[in-house]
Coordinates of C-alpha atoms in Angstrom, one line a residue:
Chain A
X1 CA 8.9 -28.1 1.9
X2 CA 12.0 -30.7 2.4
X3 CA 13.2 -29.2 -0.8
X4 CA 13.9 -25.6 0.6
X5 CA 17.3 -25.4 3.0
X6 CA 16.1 -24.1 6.5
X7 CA 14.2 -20.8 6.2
X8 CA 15.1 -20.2 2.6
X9 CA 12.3 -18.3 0.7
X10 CA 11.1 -20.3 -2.5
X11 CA 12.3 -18.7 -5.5
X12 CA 8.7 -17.9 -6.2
X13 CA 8.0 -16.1 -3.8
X14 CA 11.7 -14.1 -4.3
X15 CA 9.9 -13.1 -7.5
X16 CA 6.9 -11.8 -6.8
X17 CA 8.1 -10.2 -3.9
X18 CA 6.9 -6.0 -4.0
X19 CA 7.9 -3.7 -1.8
X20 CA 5.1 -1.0 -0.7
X21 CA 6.1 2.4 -1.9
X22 CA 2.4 3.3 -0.3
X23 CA -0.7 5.0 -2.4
X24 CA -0.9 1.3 -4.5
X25 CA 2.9 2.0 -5.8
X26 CA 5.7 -0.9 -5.2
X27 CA 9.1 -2.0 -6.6
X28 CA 10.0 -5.0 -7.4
X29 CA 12.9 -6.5 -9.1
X30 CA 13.0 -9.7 -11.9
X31 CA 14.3 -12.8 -11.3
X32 CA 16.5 -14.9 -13.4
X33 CA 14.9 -18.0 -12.4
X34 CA 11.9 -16.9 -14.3
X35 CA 13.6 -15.7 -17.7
X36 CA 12.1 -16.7 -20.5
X37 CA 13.0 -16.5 -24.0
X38 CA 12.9 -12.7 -23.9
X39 CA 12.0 -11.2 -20.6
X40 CA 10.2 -12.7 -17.7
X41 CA 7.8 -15.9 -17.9
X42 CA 4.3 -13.8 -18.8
X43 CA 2.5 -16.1 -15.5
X44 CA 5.3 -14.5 -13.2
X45 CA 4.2 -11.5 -14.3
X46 CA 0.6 -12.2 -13.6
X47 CA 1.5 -13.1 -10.3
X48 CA 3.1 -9.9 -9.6
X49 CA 0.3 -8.2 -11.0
X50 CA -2.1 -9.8 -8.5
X51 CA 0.1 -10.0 -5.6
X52 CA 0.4 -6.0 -5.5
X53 CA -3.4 -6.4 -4.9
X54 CA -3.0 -9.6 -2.7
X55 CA -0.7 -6.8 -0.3
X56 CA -3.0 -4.0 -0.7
X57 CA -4.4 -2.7 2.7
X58 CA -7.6 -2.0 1.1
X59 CA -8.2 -5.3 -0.8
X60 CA -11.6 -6.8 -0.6
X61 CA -11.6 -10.7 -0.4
X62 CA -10.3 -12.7 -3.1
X63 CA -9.5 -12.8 -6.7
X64 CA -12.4 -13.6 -9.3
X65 CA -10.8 -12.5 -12.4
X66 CA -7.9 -11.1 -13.8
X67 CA -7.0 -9.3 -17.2
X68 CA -2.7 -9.0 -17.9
X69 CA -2.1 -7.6 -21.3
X70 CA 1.4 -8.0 -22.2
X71 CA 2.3 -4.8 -23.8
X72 CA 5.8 -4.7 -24.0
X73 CA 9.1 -6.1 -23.1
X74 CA 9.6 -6.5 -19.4
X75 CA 13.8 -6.1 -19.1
X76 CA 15.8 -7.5 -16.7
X77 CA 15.9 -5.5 -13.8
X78 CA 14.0 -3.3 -11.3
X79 CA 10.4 -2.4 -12.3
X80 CA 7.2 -1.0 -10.6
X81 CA 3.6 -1.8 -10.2
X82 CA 0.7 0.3 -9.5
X83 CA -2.6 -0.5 -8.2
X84 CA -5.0 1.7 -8.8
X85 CA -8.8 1.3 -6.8
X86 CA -11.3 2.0 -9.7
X87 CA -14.2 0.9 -7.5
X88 CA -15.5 -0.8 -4.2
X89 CA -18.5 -1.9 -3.8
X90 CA -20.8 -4.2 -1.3
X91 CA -18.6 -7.3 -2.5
X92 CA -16.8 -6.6 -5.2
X93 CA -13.7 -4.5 -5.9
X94 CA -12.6 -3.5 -9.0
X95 CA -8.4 -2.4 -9.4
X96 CA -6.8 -1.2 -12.5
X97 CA -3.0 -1.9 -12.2
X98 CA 0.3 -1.7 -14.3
X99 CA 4.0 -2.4 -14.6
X100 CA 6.6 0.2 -15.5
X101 CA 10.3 0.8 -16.1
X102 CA 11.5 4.0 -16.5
X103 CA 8.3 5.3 -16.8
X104 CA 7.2 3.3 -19.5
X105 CA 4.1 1.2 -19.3
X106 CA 5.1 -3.0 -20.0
X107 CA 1.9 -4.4 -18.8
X108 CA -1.7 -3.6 -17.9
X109 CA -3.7 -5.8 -15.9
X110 CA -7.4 -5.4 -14.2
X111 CA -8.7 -7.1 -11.2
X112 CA -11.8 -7.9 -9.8
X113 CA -12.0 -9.1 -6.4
X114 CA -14.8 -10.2 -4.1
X115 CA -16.9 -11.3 -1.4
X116 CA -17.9 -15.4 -2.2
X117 CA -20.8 -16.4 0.0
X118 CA -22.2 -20.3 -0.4
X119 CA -24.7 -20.6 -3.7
X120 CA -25.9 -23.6 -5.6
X121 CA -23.0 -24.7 -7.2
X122 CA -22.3 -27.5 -9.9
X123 CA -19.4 -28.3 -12.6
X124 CA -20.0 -28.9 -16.1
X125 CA -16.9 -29.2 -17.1
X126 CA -15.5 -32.6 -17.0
X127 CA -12.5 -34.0 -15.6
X128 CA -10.0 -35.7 -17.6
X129 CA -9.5 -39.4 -17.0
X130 CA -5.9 -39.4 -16.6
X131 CA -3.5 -41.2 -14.3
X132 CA -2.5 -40.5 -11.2
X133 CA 0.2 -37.8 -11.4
X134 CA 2.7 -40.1 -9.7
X135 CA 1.8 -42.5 -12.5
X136 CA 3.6 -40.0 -14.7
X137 CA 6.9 -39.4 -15.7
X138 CA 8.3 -36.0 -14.5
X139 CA 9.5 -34.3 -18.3
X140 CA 12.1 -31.6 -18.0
X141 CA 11.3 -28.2 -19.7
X142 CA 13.8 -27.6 -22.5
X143 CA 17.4 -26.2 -21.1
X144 CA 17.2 -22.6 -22.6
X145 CA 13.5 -21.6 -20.6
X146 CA 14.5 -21.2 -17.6
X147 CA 11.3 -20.5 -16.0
X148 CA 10.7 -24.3 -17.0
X149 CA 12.6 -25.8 -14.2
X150 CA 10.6 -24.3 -11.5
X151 CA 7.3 -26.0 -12.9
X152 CA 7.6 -30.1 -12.4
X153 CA 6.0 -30.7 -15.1
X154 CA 4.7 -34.7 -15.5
X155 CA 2.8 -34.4 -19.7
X156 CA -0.2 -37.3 -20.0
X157 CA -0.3 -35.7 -23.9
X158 CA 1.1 -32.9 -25.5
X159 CA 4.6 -32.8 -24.7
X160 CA 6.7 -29.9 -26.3
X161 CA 7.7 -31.1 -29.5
X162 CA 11.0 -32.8 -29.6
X163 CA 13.3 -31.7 -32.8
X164 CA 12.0 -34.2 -35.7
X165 CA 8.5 -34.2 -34.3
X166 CA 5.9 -34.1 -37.2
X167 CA 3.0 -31.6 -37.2
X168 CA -0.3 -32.6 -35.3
X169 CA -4.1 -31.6 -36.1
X170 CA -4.9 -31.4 -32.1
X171 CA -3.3 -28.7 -30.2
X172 CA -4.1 -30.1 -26.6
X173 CA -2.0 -30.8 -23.8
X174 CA -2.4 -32.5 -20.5
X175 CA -0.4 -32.4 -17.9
X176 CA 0.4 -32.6 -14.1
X177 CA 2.5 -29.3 -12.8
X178 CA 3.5 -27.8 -9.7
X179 CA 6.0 -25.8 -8.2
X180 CA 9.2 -26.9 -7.8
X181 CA 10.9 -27.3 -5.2
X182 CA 7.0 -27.7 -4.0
X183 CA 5.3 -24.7 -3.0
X184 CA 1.6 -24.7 -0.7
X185 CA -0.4 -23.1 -3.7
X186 CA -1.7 -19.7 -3.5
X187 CA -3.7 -17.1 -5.2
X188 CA -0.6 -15.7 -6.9
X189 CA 0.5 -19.2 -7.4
X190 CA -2.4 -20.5 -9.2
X191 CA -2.8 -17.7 -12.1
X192 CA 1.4 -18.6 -12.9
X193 CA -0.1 -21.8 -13.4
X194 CA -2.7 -20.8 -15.7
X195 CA 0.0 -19.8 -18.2
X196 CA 2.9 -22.5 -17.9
X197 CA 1.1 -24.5 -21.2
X198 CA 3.7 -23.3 -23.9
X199 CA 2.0 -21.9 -26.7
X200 CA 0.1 -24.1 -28.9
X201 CA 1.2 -23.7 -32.2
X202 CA 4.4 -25.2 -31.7
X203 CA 2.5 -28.4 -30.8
X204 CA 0.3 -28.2 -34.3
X205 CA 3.4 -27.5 -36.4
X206 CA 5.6 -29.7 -34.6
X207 CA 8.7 -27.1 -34.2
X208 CA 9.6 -23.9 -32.8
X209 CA 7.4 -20.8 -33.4
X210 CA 8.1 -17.6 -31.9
X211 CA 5.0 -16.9 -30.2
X212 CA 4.0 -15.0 -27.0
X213 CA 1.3 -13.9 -25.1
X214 CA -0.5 -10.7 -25.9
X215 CA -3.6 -11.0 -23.5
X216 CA -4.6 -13.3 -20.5
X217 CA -7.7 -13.8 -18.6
X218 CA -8.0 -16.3 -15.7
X219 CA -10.9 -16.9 -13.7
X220 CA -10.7 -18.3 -10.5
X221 CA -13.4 -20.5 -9.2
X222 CA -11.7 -21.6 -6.5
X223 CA -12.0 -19.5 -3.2
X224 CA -9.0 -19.3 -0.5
X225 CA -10.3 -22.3 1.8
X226 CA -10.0 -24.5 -1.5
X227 CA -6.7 -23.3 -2.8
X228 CA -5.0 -23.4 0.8
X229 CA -6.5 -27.1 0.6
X230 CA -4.5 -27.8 -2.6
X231 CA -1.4 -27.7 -0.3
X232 CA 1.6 -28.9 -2.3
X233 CA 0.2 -31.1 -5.0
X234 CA 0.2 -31.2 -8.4
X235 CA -2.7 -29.7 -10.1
X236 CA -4.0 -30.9 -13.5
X237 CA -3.9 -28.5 -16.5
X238 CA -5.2 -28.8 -19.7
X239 CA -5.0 -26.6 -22.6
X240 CA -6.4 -26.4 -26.1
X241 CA -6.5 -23.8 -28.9
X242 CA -9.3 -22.5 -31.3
X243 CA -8.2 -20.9 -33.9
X244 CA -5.2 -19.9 -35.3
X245 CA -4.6 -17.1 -38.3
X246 CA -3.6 -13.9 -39.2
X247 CA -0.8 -14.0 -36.9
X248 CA -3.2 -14.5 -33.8
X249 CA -4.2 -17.7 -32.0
X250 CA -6.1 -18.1 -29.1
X251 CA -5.7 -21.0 -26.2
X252 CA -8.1 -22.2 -22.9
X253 CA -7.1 -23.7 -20.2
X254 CA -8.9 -25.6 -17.1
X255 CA -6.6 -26.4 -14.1
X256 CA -7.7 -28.8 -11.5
X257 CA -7.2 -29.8 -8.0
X258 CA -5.7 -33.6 -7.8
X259 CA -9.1 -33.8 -6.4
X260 CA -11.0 -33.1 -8.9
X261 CA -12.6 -29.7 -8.5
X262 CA -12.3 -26.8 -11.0
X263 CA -9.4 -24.3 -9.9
X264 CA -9.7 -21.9 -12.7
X265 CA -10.3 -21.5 -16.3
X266 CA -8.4 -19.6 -18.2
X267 CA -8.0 -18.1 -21.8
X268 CA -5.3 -16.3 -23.7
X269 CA -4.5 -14.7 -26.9
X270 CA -1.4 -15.0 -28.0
X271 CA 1.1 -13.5 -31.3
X272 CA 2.6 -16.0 -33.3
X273 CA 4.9 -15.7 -36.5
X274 CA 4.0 -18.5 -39.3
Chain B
X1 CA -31.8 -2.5 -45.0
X2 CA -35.1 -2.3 -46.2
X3 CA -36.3 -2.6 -42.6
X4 CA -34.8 0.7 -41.9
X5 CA -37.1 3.9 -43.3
X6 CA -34.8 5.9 -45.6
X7 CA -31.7 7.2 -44.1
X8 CA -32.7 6.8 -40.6
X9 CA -30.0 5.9 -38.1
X10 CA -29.9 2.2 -37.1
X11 CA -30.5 2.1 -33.4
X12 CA -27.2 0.1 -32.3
X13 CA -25.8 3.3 -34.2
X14 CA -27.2 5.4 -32.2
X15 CA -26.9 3.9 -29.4
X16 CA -22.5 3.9 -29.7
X17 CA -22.7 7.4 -31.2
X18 CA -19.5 9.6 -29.2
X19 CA -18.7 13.2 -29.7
X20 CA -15.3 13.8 -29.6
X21 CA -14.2 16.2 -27.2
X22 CA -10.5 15.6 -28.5
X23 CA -7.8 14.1 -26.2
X24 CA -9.6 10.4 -26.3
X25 CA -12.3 11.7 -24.3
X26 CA -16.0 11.5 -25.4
X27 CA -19.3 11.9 -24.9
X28 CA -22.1 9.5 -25.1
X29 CA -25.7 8.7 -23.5
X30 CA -27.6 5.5 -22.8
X31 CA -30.2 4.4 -25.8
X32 CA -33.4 3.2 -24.3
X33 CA -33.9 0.4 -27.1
X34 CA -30.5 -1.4 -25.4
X35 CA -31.8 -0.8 -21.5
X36 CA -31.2 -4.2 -19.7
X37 CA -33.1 -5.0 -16.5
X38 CA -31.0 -2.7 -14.5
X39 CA -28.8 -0.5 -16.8
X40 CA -28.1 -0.5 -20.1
X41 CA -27.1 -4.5 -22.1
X42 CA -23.7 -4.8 -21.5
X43 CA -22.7 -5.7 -25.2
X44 CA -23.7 -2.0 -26.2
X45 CA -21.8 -0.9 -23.4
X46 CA -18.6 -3.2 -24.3
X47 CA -19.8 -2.1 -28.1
X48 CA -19.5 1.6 -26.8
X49 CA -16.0 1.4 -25.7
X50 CA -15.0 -0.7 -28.7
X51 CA -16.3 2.5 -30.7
X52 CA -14.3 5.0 -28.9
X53 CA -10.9 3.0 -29.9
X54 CA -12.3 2.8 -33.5
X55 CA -12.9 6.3 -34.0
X56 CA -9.9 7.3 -32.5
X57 CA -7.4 9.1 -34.8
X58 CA -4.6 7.2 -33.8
X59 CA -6.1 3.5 -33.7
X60 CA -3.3 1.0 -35.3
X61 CA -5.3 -1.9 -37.1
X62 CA -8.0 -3.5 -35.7
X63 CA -9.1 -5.4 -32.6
X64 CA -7.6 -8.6 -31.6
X65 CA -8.7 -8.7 -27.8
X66 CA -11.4 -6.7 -25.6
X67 CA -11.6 -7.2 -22.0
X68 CA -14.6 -4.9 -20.5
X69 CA -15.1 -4.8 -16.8
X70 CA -18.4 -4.1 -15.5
X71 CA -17.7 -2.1 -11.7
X72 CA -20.9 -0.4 -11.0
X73 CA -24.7 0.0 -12.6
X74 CA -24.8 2.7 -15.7
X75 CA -28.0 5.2 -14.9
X76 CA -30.2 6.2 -17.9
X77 CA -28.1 9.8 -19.3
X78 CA -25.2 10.9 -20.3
X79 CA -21.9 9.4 -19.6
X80 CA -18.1 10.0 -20.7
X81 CA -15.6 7.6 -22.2
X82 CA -12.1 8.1 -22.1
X83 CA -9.3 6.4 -23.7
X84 CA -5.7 6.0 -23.2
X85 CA -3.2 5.2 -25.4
X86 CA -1.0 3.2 -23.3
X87 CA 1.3 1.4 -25.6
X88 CA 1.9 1.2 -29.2
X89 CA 4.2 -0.9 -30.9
X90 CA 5.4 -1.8 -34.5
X91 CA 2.0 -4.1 -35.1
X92 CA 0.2 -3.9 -31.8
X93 CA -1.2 -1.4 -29.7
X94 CA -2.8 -1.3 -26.3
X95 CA -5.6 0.8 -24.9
X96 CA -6.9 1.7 -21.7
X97 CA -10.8 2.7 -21.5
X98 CA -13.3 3.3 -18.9
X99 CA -16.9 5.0 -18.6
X100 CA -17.9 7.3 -16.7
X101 CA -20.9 9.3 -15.2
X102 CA -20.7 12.2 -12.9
X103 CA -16.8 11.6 -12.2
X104 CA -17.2 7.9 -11.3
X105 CA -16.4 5.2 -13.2
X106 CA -19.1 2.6 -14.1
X107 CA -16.7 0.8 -16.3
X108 CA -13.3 -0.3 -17.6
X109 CA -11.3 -1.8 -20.1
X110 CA -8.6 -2.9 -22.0
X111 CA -8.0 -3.5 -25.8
X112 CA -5.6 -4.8 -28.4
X113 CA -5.3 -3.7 -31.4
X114 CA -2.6 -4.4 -34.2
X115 CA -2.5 -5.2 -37.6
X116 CA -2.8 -9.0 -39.0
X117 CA -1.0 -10.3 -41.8
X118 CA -1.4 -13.7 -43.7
X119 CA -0.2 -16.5 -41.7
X120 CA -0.7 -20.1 -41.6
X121 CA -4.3 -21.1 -40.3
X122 CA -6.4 -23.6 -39.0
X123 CA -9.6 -23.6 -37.2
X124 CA -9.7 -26.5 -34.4
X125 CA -13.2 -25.2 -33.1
X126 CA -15.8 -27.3 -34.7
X127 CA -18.6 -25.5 -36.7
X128 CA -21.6 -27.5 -34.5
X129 CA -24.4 -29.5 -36.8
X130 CA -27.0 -27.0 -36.9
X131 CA -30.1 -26.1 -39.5
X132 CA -29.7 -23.4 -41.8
X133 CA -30.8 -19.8 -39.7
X134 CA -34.0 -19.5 -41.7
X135 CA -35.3 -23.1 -41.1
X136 CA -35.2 -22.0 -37.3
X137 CA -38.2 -19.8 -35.8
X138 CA -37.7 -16.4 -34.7
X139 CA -38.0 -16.3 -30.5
X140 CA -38.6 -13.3 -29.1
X141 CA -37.1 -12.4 -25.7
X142 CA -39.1 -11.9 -22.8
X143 CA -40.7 -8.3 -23.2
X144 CA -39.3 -7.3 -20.5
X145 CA -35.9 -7.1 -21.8
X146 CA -35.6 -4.1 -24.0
X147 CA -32.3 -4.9 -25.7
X148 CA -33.5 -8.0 -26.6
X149 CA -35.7 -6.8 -29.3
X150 CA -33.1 -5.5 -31.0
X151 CA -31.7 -9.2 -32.3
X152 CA -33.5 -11.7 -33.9
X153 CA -32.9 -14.8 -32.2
X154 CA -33.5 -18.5 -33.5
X155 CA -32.7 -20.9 -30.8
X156 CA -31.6 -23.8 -31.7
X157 CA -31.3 -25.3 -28.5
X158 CA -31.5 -23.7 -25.4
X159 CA -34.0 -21.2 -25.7
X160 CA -35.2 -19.4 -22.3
X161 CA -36.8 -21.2 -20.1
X162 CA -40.0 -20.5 -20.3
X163 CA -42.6 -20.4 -16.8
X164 CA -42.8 -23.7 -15.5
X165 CA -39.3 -25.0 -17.1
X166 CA -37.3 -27.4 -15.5
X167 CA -34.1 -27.8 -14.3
X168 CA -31.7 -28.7 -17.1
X169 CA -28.0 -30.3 -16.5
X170 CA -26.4 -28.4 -19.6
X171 CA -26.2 -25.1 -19.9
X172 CA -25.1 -24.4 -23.7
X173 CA -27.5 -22.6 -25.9
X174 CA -26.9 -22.5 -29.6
X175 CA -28.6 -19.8 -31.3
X176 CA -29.0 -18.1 -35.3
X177 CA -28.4 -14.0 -34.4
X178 CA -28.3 -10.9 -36.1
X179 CA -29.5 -7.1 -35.3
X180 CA -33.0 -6.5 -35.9
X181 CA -33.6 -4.7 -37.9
X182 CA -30.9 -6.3 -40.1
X183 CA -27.2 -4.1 -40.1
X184 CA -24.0 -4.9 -41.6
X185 CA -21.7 -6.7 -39.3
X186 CA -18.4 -4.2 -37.5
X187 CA -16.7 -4.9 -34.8
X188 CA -18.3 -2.9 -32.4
X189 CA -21.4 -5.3 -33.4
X190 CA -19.7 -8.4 -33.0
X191 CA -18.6 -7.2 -29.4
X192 CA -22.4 -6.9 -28.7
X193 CA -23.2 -9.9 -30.3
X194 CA -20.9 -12.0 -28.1
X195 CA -22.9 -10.7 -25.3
X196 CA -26.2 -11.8 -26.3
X197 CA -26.4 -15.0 -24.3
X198 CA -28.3 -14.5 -21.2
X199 CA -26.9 -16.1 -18.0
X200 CA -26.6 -20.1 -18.4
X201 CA -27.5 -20.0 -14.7
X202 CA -31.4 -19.5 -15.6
X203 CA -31.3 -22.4 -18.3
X204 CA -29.3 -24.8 -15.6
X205 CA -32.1 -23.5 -13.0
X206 CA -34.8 -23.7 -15.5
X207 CA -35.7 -20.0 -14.0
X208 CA -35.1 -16.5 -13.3
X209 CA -32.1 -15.9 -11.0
X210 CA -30.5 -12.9 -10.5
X211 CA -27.5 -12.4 -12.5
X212 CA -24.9 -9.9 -14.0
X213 CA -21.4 -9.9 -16.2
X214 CA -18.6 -8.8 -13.9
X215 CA -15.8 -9.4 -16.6
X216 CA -16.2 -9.8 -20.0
X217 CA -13.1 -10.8 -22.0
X218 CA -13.7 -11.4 -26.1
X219 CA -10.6 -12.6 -29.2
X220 CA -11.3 -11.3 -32.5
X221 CA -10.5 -13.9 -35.2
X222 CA -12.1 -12.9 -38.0
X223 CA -10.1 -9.1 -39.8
X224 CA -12.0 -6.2 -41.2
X225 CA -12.7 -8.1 -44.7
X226 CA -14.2 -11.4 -42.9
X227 CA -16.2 -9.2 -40.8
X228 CA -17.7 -7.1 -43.3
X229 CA -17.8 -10.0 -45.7
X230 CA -20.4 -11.3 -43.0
X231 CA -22.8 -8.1 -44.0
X232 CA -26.2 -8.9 -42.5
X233 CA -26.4 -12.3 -42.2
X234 CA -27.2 -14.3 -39.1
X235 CA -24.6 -15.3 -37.1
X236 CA -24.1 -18.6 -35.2
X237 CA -23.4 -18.5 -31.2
X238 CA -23.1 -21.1 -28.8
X239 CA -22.4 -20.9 -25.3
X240 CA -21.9 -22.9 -22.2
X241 CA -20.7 -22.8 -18.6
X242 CA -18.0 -24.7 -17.1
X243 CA -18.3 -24.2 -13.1
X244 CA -20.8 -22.3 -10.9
X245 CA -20.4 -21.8 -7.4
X246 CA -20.0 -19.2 -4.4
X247 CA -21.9 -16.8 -6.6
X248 CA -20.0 -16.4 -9.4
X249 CA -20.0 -18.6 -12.7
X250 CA -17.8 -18.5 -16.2
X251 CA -19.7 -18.8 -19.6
X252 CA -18.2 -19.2 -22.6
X253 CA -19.3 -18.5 -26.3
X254 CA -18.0 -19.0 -30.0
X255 CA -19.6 -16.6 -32.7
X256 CA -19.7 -18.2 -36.4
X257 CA -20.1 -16.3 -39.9
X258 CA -23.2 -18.1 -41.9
X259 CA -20.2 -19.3 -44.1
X260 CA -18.6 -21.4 -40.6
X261 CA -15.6 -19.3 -40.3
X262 CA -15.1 -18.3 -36.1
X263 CA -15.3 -15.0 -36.1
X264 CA -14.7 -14.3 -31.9
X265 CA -14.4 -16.7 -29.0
X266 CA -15.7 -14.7 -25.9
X267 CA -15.7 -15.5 -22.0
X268 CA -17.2 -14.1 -18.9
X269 CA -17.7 -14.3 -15.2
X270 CA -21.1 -13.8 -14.3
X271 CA -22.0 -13.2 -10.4
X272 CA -25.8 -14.4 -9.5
X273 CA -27.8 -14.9 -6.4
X274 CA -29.1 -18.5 -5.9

């Protein structure tokens, strides 16, 4: 944490930060170094969402999945979030939760959280053969997203198009990203993550598109011990889309400990204007 | 529908069927044909709360995204869905669901909905090499399984393991599917349909394991026309898993029309005992 002056708190953490109202209700307040184009970066808003539950007296274990439907503009200023139990069982715990200003709904989201006990385990999924992350040039976001220059982001393919870019018939992207200044990864931090791959059509067609996320599911197959392992260093995302049409495309991601192991996979349907 | 005598009620009909009690409430009951080991198959019960949306007076559009939760077992009877408008905009609209029995809630979810104009399109997904649906043999399920004898299944690969089985070290199965007997495609039936994969855990073990969805998240790409354009046809599903472990695993499926045009991408979490 040599980045962060003395006791500073990381800007991350200054926006996600809730404050308990009690009964599941907290305020919290957006933060400009997590603007987007219009309103918040949607994975800040993700990791709100979760970290209402994360602070919750009565939370059971740790995040398996979560749901964040982005259902209207988040404006700058104070908000609140409510977390609403639906259900607790032996090992599981199910939450309902939302984000409001002045009363008016912005985003759901739904939880579940649980109990993880040792199983047979195996990964089918394959990781990329990529360089080393330090192998990789660090890319800046562009200037205007400012939620970009908290993400060092270091692109093995995929790279935002640059102006003049031509369109391309493969909409994936690989690439190294972590917090920066560098941040120990977290629950909260890891589903951000899961939605800092800007949205693929601008990759197929080679330009802007205004696009944004509608709907965003992340699972997480890491447990605490293994996230808290991740410490500081850059996981591996990558991200590809389906289908595109009709105004709707979809996108999967897999993110990936430098060591290899599955994080999360994560999917997300997202509005686009074409 | 010549497999249905005279203007009897197709079962999956049935089983959806709500009364209206006005407000977004309703009332429906479990259909024995769709029972599941324990509780009812949870594509009629994300099917179910797909209905409720559709028949609700103020619905804007159609789906786009479906996220069903499953929080506790549904008992054989009578149970009430409720939904809740949360959010509707110009073109999209968000919904809030869940099921009850008794005054507890068995399930929850969330929906999109909005309406879809043209837009440039491209499918990235790749249609897989498969034989025509009627050059595959009908499987049936394991008897045991009510719901399954509900859809005719022709595996191409990946069949249930049968006794005996061994271990495999992939778990997609690709598979021809439609209602049986035959019914016209909607979207409440394509929300079933993209539940019809059983657990990839027992085709990785090569055996029964104990397994159930916890979060089932499904993206509509195909719009009213291409779904009804589908009318009775088989339909083509693959899924796979990418990562098993501390009892919980994440499957992934793609639904194709007969004609290869994706209709849904669907994911879950699935928690099993192993």
């Amino acid at each position: 944490m040599s980045e962060l002056a003395g006791s500073a708190v990381h800007p991350f953490d200054a926006a996600v930060a809730l404050e308990a109202l009690g009964d599941g209700r907290y305020t919290g307040h957006t933060h400009p170094a997590y603007a987007n184009m219009v309103g918040p970066f949607g994975g800040i808003t993700a990791a709100t969402l979760l970290q209402a539950v994360e602070q919750h007296p009565d939370r059971l274990g740790m995040p398996l999945s979560l749901t964040v439907n982005y259902a209207g503009p988040v404006a700058d200023g104070p908000f609140e979030v409510t977390a609403r139990q639906v259900r607790t069982n032996r090992s599981t715990q199910h939450w309902s939760l939302d984000l409001a200003q002045d009363g008016e709904v912005c985003t759901t989201a739904t939880a579940v959280y649980g109990i993880r006990r040792q199983t047979w385990s195996s990964t089918e999924a394959v990781f990329p053969a990529v360089p080393a992350a330090d192998e990789v040039a660090v890319r800046p976001f562009p200037e205007f997203v400012a939620w970009g220059r908290n993400y060092e982001m270091r692109y093995v393919d995929g790279a935002m198009p640059e102006p003049g870019a031509s369109e391309s018939d493969d909409s994936t992207t690989t690439v190294w990203v972590r917090d920066a200044p560098a941040r120990p990864l977290d629950f909260p931090g890891l589903a951000a993550l899961c939605d800092i791959f800007y949205p693929r059509i601008l990759l197929r067609r080679g330009r802007f598109v205004p696009a944004g996320t509608v709907s965003l599911t992340t699972y997480f197959h890491a447990d605490a011990d293994l996230v808290s392992a991740q410490a500081d260093r850059p996981v591996l995302g990558r991200a590809r889309a389906h289908h595109f049409g009709k105004g709707y495309f979809d996108q999967s991601a897999r993110l990936w400990g430098a060591d290899g192991t599955l994080l999360a996979t994560s999917h997300q349907l997202v509005y686009f204007k074409d």
